[in-house]
Coordinates of C-alpha atoms and ligand atoms in Angstrom, one line a residue:
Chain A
X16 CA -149.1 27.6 82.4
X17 CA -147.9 28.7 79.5
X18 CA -147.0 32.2 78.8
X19 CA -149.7 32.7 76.0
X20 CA -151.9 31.9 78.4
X21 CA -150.7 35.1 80.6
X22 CA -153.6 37.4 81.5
X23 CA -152.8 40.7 80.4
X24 CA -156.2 42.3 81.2
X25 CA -157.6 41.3 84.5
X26 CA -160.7 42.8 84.4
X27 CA -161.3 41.3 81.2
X28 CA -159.6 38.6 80.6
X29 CA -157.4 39.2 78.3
X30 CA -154.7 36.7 77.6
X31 CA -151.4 37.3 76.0
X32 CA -152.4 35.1 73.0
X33 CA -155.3 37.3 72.7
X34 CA -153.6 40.4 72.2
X35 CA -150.2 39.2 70.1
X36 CA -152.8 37.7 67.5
X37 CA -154.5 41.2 67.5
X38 CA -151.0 42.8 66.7
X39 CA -151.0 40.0 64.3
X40 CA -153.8 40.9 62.3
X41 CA -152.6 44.2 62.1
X42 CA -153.0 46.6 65.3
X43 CA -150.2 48.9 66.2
X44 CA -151.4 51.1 69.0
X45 CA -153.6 50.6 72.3
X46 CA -156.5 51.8 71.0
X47 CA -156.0 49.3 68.3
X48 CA -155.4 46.2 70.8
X49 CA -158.5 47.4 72.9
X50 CA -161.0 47.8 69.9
X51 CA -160.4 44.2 68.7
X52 CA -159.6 42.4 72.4
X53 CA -161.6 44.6 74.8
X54 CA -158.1 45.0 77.0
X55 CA -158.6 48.0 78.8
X56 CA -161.9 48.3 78.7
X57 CA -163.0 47.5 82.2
X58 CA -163.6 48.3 85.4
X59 CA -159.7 49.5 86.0
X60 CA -159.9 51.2 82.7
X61 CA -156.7 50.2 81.2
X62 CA -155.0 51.1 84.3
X63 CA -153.1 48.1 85.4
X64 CA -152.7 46.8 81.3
X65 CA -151.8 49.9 79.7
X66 CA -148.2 49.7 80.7
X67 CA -148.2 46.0 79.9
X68 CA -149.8 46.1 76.7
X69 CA -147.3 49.1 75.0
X70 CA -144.5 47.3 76.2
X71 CA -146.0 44.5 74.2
X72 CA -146.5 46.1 71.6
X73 CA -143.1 47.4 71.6
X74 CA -141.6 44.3 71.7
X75 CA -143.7 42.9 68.5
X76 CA -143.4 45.4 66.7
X77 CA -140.3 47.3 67.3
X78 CA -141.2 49.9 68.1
X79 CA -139.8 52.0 71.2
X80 CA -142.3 52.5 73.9
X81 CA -142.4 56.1 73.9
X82 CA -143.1 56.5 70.0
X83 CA -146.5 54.3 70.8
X84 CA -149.5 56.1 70.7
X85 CA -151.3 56.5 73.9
X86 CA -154.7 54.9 74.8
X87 CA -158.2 57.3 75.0
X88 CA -158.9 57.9 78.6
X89 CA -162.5 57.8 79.6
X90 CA -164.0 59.9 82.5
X91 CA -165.4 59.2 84.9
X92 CA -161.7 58.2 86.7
X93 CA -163.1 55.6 89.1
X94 CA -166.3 53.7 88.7
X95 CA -169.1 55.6 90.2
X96 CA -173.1 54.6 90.8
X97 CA -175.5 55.1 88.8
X98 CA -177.8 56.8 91.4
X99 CA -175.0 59.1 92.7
X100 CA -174.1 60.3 88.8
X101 CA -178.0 61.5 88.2
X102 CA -177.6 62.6 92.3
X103 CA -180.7 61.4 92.5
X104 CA -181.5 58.6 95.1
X105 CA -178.2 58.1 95.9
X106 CA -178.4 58.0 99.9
X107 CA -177.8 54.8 100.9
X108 CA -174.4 54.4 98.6
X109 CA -171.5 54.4 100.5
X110 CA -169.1 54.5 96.8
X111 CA -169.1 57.9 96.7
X112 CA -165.4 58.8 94.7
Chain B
X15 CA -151.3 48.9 40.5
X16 CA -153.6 51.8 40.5
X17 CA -157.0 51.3 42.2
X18 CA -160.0 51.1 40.4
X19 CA -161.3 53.5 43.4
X20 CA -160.0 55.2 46.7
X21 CA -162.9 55.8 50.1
X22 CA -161.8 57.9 52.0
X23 CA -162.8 57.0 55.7
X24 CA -162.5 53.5 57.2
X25 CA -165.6 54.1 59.4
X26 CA -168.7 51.2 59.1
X27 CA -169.4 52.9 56.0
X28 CA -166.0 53.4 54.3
X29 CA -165.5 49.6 55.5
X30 CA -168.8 48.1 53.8
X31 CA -168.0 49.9 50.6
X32 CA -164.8 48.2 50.6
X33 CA -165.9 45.1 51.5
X34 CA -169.0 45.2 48.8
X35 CA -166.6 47.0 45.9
X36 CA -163.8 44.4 46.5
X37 CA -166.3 41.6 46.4
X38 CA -167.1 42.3 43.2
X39 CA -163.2 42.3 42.2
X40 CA -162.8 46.1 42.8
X41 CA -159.3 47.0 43.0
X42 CA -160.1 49.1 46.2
X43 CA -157.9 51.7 48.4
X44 CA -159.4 52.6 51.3
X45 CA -157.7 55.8 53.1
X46 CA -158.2 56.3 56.6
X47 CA -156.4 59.1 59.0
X48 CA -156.6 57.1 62.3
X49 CA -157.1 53.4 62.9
X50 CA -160.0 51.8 61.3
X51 CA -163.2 53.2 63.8
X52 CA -161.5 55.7 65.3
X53 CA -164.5 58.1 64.0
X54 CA -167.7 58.0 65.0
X55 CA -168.5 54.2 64.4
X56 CA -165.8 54.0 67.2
X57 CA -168.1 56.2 69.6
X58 CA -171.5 55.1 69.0
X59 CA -173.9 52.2 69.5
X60 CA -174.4 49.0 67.4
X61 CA -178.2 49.2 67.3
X62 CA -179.8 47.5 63.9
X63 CA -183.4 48.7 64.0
X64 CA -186.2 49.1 62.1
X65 CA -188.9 50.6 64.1
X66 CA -187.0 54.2 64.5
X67 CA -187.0 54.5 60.3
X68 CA -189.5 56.6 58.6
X69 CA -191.5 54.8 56.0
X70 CA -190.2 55.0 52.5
X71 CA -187.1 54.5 51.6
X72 CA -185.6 54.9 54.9
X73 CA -187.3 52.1 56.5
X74 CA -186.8 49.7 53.0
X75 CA -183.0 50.7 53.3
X76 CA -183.1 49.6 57.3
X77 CA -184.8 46.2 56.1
X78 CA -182.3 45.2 53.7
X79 CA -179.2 46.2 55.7
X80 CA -180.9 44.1 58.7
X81 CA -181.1 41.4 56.2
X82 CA -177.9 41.7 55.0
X83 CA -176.0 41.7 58.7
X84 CA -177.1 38.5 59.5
X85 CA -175.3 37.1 56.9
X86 CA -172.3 39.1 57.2
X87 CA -172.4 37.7 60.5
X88 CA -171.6 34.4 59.1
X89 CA -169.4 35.0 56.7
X90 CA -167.2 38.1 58.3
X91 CA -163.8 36.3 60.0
X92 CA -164.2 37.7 63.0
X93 CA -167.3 37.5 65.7
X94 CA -169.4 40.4 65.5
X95 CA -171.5 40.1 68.4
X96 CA -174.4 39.7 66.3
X97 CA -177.8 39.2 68.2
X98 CA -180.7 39.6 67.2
X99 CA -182.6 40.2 70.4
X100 CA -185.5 42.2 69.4
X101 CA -186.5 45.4 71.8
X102 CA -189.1 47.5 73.2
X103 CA -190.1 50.8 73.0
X104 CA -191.7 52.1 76.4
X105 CA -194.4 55.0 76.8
X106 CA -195.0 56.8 79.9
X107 CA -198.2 58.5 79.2
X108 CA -201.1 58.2 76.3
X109 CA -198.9 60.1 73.9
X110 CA -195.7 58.4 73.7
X111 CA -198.7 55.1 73.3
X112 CA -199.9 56.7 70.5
X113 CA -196.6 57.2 69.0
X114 CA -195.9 53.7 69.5
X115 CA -199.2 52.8 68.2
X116 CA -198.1 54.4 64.8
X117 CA -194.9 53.1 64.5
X118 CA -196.4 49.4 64.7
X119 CA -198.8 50.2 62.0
X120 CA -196.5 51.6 59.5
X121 CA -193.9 48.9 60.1
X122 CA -196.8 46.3 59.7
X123 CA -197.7 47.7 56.6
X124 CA -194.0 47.2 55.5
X125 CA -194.3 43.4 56.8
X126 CA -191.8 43.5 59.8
X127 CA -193.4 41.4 62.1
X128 CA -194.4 43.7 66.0
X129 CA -196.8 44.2 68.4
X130 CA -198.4 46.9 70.5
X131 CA -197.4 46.1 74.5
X132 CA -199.3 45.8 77.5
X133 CA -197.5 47.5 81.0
X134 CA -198.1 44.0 81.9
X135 CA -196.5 42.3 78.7
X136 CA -193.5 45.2 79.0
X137 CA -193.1 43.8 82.9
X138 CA -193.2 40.0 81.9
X139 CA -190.6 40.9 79.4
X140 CA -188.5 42.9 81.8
X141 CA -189.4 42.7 84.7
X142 CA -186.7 45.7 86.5
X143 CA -188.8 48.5 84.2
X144 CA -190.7 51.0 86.5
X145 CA -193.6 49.7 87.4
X146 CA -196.1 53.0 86.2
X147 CA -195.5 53.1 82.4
X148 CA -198.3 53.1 80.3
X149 CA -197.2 50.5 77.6
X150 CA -195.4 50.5 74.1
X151 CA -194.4 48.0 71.2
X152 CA -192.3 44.7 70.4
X153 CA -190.0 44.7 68.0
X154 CA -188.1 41.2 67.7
X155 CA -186.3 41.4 64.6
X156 CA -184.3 44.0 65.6
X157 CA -180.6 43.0 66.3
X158 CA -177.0 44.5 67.7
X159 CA -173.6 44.2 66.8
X160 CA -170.4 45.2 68.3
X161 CA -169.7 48.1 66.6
X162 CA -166.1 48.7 66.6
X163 CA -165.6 45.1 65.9
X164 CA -168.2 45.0 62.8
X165 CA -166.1 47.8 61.4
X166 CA -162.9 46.1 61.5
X167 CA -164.0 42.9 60.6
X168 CA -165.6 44.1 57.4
X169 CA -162.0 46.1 56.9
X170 CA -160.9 43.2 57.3
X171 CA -162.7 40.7 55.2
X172 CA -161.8 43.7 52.2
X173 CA -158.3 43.1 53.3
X174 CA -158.7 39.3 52.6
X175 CA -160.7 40.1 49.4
X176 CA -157.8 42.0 48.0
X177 CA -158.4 45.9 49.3
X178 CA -155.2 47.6 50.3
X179 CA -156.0 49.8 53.7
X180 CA -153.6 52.6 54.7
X181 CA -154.1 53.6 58.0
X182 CA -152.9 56.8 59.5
X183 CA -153.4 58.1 56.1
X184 CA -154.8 61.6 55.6
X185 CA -156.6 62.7 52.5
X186 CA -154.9 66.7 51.7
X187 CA -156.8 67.2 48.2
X188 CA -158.2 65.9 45.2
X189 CA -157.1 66.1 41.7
X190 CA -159.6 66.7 38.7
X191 CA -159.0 66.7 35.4
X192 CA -160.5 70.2 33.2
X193 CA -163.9 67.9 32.7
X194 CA -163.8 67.2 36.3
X195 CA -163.4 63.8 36.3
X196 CA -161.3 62.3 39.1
X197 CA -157.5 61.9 38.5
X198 CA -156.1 61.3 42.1
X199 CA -156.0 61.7 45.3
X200 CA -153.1 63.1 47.9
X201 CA -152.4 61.9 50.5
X202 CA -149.9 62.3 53.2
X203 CA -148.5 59.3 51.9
X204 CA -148.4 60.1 48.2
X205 CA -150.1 60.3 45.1
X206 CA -153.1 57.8 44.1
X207 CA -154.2 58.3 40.5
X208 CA -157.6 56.8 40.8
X209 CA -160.8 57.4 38.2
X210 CA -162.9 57.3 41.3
X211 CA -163.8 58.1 44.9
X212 CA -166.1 57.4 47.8
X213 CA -165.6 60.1 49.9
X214 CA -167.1 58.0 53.2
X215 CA -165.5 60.5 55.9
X216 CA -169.0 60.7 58.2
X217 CA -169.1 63.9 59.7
X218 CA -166.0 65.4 57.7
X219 CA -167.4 64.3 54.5
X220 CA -168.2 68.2 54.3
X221 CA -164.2 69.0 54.2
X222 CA -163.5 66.3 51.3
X223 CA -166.7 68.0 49.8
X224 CA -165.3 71.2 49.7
X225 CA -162.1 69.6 48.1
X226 CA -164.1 69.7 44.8
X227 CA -166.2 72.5 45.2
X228 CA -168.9 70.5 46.4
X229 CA -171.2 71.3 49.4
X230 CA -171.9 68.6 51.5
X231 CA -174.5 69.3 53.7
X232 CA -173.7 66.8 56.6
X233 CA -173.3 68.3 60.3
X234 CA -171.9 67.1 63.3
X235 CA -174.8 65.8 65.9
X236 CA -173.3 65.0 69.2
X237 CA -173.9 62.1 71.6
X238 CA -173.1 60.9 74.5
X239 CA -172.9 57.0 76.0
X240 CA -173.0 56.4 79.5
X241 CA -171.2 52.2 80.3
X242 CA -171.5 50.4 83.3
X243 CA -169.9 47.5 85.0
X244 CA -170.6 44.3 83.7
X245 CA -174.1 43.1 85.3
X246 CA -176.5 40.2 84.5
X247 CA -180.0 40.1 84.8
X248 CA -181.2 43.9 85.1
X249 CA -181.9 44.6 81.4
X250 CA -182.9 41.6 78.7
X251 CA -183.8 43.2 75.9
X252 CA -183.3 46.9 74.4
X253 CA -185.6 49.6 75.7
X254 CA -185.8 52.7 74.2
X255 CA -188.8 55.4 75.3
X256 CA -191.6 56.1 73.3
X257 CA -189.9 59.8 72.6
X258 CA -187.0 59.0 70.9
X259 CA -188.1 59.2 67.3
X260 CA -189.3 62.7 68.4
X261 CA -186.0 63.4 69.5
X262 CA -184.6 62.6 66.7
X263 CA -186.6 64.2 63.7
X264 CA -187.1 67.3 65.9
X265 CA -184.1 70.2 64.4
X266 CA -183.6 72.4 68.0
X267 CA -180.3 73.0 68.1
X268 CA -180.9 72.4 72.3
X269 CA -180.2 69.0 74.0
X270 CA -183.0 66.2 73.6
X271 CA -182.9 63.6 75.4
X272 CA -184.1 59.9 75.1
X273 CA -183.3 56.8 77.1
X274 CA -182.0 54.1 75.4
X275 CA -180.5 50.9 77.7
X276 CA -179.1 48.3 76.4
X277 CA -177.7 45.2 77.4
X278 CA -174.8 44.1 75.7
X279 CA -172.1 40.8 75.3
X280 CA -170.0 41.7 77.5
X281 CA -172.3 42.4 80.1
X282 CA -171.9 46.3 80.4
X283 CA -175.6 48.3 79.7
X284 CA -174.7 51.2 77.8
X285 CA -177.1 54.1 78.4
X286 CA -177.7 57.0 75.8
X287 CA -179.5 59.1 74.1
X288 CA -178.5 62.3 73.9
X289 CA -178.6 64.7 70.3
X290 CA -177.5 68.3 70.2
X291 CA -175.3 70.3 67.6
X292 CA -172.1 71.5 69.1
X293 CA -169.7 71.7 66.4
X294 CA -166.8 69.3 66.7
X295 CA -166.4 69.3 69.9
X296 CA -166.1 65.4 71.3
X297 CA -165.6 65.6 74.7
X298 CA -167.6 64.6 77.4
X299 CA -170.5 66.9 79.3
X300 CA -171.2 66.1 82.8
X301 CA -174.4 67.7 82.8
X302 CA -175.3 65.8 79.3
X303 CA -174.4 62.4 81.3
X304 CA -176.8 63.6 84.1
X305 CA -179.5 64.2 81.9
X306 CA -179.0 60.5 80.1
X307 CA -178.7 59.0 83.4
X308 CA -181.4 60.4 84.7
X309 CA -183.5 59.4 82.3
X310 CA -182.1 55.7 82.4
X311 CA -183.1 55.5 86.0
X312 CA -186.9 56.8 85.2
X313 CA -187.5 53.8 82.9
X314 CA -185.0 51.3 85.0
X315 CA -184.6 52.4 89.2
X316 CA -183.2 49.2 89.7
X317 CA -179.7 51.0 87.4
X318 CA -178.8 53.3 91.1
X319 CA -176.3 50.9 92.7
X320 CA -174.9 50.2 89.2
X321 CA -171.7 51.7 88.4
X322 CA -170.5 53.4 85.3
X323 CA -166.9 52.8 84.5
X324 CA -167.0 55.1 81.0
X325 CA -168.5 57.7 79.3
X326 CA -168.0 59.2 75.6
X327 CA -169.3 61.1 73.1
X328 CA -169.6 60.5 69.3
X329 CA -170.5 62.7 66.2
X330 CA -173.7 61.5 64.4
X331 CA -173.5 62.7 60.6
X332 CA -176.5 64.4 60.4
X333 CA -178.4 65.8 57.2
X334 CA -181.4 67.8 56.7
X335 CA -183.7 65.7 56.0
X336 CA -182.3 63.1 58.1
X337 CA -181.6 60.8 55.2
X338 CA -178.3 59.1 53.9
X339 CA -176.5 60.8 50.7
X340 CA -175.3 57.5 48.5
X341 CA -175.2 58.8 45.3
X342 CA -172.8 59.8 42.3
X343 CA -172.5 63.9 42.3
X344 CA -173.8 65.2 39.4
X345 CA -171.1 67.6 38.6
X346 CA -168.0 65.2 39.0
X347 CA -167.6 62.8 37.6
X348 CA -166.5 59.7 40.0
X349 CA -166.9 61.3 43.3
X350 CA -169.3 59.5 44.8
X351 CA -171.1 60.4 48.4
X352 CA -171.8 57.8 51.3
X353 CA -172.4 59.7 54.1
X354 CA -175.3 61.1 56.4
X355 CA -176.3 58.5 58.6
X356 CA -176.7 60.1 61.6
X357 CA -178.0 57.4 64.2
X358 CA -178.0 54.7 61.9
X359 CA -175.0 54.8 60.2
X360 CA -174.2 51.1 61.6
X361 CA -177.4 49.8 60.7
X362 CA -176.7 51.2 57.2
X363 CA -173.7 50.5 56.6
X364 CA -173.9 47.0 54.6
X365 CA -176.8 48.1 52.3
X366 CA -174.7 51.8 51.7
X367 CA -171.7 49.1 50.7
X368 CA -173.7 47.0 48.5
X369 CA -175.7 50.3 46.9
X370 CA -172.1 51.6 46.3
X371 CA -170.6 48.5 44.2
X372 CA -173.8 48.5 42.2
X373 CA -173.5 52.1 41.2
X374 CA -169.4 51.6 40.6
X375 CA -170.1 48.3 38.5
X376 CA -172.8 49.7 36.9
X377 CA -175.7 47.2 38.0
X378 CA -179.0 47.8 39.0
X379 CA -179.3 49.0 42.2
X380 CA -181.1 46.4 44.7
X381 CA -183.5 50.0 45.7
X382 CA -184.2 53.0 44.1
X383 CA -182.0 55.8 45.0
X384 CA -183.1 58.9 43.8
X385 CA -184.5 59.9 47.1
X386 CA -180.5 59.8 48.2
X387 CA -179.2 61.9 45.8
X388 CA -176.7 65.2 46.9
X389 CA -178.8 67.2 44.3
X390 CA -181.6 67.2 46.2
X391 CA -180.6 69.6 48.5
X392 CA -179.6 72.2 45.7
X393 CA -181.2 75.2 46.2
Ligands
LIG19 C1 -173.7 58.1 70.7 C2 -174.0 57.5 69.3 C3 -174.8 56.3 69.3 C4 -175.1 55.7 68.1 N1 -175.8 54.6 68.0 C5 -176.0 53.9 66.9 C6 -176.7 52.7 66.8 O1 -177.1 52.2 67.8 N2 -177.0 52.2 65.6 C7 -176.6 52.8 64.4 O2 -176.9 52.2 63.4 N3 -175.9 53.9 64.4 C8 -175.6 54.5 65.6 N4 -174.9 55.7 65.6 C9 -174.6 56.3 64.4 C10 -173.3 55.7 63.8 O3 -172.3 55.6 64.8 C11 -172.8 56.6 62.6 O4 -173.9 56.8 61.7 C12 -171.7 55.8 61.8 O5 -170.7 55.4 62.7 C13 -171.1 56.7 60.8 O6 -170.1 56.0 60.1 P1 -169.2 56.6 59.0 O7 -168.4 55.5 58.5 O8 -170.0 57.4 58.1 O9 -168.3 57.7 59.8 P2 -167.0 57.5 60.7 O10 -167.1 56.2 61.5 O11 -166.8 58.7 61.5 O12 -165.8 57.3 59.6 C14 -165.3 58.4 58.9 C15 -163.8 58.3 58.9 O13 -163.2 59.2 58.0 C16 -162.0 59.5 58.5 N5 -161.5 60.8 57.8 C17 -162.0 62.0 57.9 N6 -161.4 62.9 57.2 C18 -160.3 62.2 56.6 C19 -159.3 62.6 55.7 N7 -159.1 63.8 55.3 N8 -158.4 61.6 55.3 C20 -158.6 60.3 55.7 N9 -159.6 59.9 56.6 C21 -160.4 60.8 57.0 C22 -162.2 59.7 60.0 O14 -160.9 59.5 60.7 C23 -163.2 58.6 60.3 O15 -162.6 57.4 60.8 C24 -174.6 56.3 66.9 C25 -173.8 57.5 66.9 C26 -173.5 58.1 68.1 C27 -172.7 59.3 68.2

């Protein structure tokens, strides 16, 4: 396998190539990357990619890490049901966080 | 070079001016303090509709932008998401029937092709909905887009079309001349000498206003959005409840609340509505998501095991009268307004573009817009 064909974002599928031709039409922060690639926007919420996807970023663009703006975080922190949310109905789930 | 123009604000709106201006060999410069959608048309839904318009201009606006998104969803150079997957609008009870009744009729009379609903047509259709709703309405022509991605595509199709884009960019003040014609703009980045602007900053448009001694009246209407795991096969369509355009036009200052599910391309049903005036404030209410959920799961029971992975909250540009501002001020010259959307700033955005190159090029307009003046909320 090639390395462009790397998947950076497992929940979504994001592959390498995806997210250097994003920085290659002009993204230069996470927020940037997710907006046009969907990386981080899944079930982990960014949290295995994040990492990943700055240091990429870094590495395109020169950037160091730490000057790289952080992504948005999005409650809730782990996925919860629907039911359980409205606490309505929500008995027979055993997800609760 | 100097730019022929600057817009402020590379929101949908900003965006579709600077894609419409630069078609028409603008020399655009489009300013934007974040990245491109990191407003509100980076926190909202990418609903095109036309049954929540009012009749008038409103409505003949929300025809010709739908008509002009599904070209721009061949010709932008990236996919949009585009669908056009039509949705329903569901009653529980005579009166939200009623409502729905009207809204056919008045869209008829405008020639958009939809139908009242039987419980048992709504079922067919989507078959997940609680069974005991009363009815509602068809509306197939309406479509969706992928926000975030229609913003930056247009941004970027300017780009391609000759715009220059400075991103984390922020507009500090605007120079007039003693006539009070535009001279420039500063920015954190320097000095643009331009002859004119498009101040397109959503919900801060009052701020850039007030740069010039203009008042702006645009405030900030909060929502929220409720996203769940990807899932196939609960929702189809769009569903929205028989209340919403209630919810919208009413003016409390409380919380009202309207579901709105929707199915999206990635898989993920996003659940809203919520509207209430809160300042600036964008962060997310538990008690707000409760409410939207809550309401989700009247219309849709089958959404309980379904998890949400996100939540957020956008500001809607709201105005009085709940119409856009696209107009020239009257007392400066070359500052022109494109704000004001509220819910439909997305669906509006293409036809606010094209509107906005006409005025700059000095063509007729493809509608009338003296209805969206700013003067009309002097005095
Ligand atoms: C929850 C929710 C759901 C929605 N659903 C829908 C829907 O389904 N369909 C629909 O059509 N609409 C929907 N909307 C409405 C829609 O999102 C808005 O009408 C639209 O995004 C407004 O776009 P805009 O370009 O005017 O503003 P924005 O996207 O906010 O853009 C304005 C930009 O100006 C920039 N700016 C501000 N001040 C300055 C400055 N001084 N210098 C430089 N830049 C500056 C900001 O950073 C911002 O990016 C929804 C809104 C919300 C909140």
């Amino acid at each position: 396998m090639a390395e462009e064909d790397l998947i950076i974002c497992r929940c979504e599928e994001v592959s390498l190539n995806e997210i250097l031709a994003a920085i290659q039409e002009g993204a230069r922060t996470i927020n940037e990357v997710k907006r046009r690639t969907r990386a981080g926007m899944g079930l982990c919420q960014g949290k295995t990619c994040r990492r990943l996807v700055t240091q990429i970023l870094a590495r395109q663009t020169g950037q160091p890490m730490g000057d790289i703006l952080p992504s948005t975080f999005r409650p809730p922190v782990r996925p919860i049901a629907l039911g359980i949310l409205s606490s309505v109905e929500g008995e027979e789930e055993d997800d609760v966080p | 070079m100097f730019p022929d123009v600057v817009i402020i604000g590379g929101g949908i709106v900003g965006c579709s001016c600077a894609y419409y201006l630069s078609r028409e060999g603008v020399k655009v410069h489009l300013v934007e303090r974040g990245s491109i959608a990191s407003g509100t048309s980076g926190a909202c839904e990418g609903n095109i509709l036309q049954w929540d318009k009012q009749p008038g201009i409103e409505l003949k606006l929300g025809i010709a932008s739908a008509f002009l998104w599904e070209t721009l969803a061949e010709e932008l150079p990236l996919d949009i998401e585009y669908v056009k997957k039509g949705s329903i609008l569901v009653a529980e009870n005579q009166e939200g029937l009623d409502s729905a009744g009207q809204i056919v009729k008045s869209l008829q009379n405008e020639g958009v092709p939809c139908q009242l609903a039987t419980r048992e047509d709504l079922l067919e259709l989507e078959p997940n909905l609680a069974p005991d709703i009363t009815g509602g309405a068809i509306f197939p022509e309406d479509a969706q887009v992928q926000p975030m991605l229609a913003t930056i595509a247009l941004g970027q199709a300017a780009k391609d079309q000759g715009a220059v884009i400075h991103t984390f960019t922020e507009v500090k003040n605007i120079e007039l001349s003693p006539e009070r014609s535009v001279v420039a703009v500063n920015t954190t980045a320097g000095r643009i000498p331009t002859r004119a602007i498009v101040n397109a900053a959503g919900v801060w448009s009052n701020a850039i206003g007030k740069m010039v001694d203009l008042d702006i009246p645009v405030l900030p209407r909060k929502g929220h959005i409720v996203v769940t795991e990807p899932v196939a096969n609960i929702v189809n369509c769009k569903m929205m409840e028989a209340g919403y355009t209630q919810a919208v036009e009413s003016d409390e200052r409380g919380l009202a609340i309207a579901a709105v599910v929707e199915h999206t391309l990635s898989g993920n049903i996003l659940l809203g509505s919520s509207r209430e005036f809160v300042g600036f404030d964008r962060s997310v209410n538990p008690d707000v998501i409760r409410a939207i959920v809550a309401r989700a799961l009247r219309f849709f029971p089958a959404l309980k095991n379904i998890h949400a992975i996100r939540t957020y909250a956008g500001l809607r540009p709201y105005t009085p009268d709940h119409r856009p501002i696209i107009a020239e001020a009257d007392t400066v010259k070359g500052f022109y307004v494109a704000t004001g959307h509220e819910g439909a700033g997305i669906c509006l955005g293409p036809i606010t573009g094209k509107l906005i190159a006409q005025m700059l090029t000095g063509q007729a307009t493809d509608l009338p817009i003296e209805q969206l003046s700013l003067s009309r909320f002097d005095d």
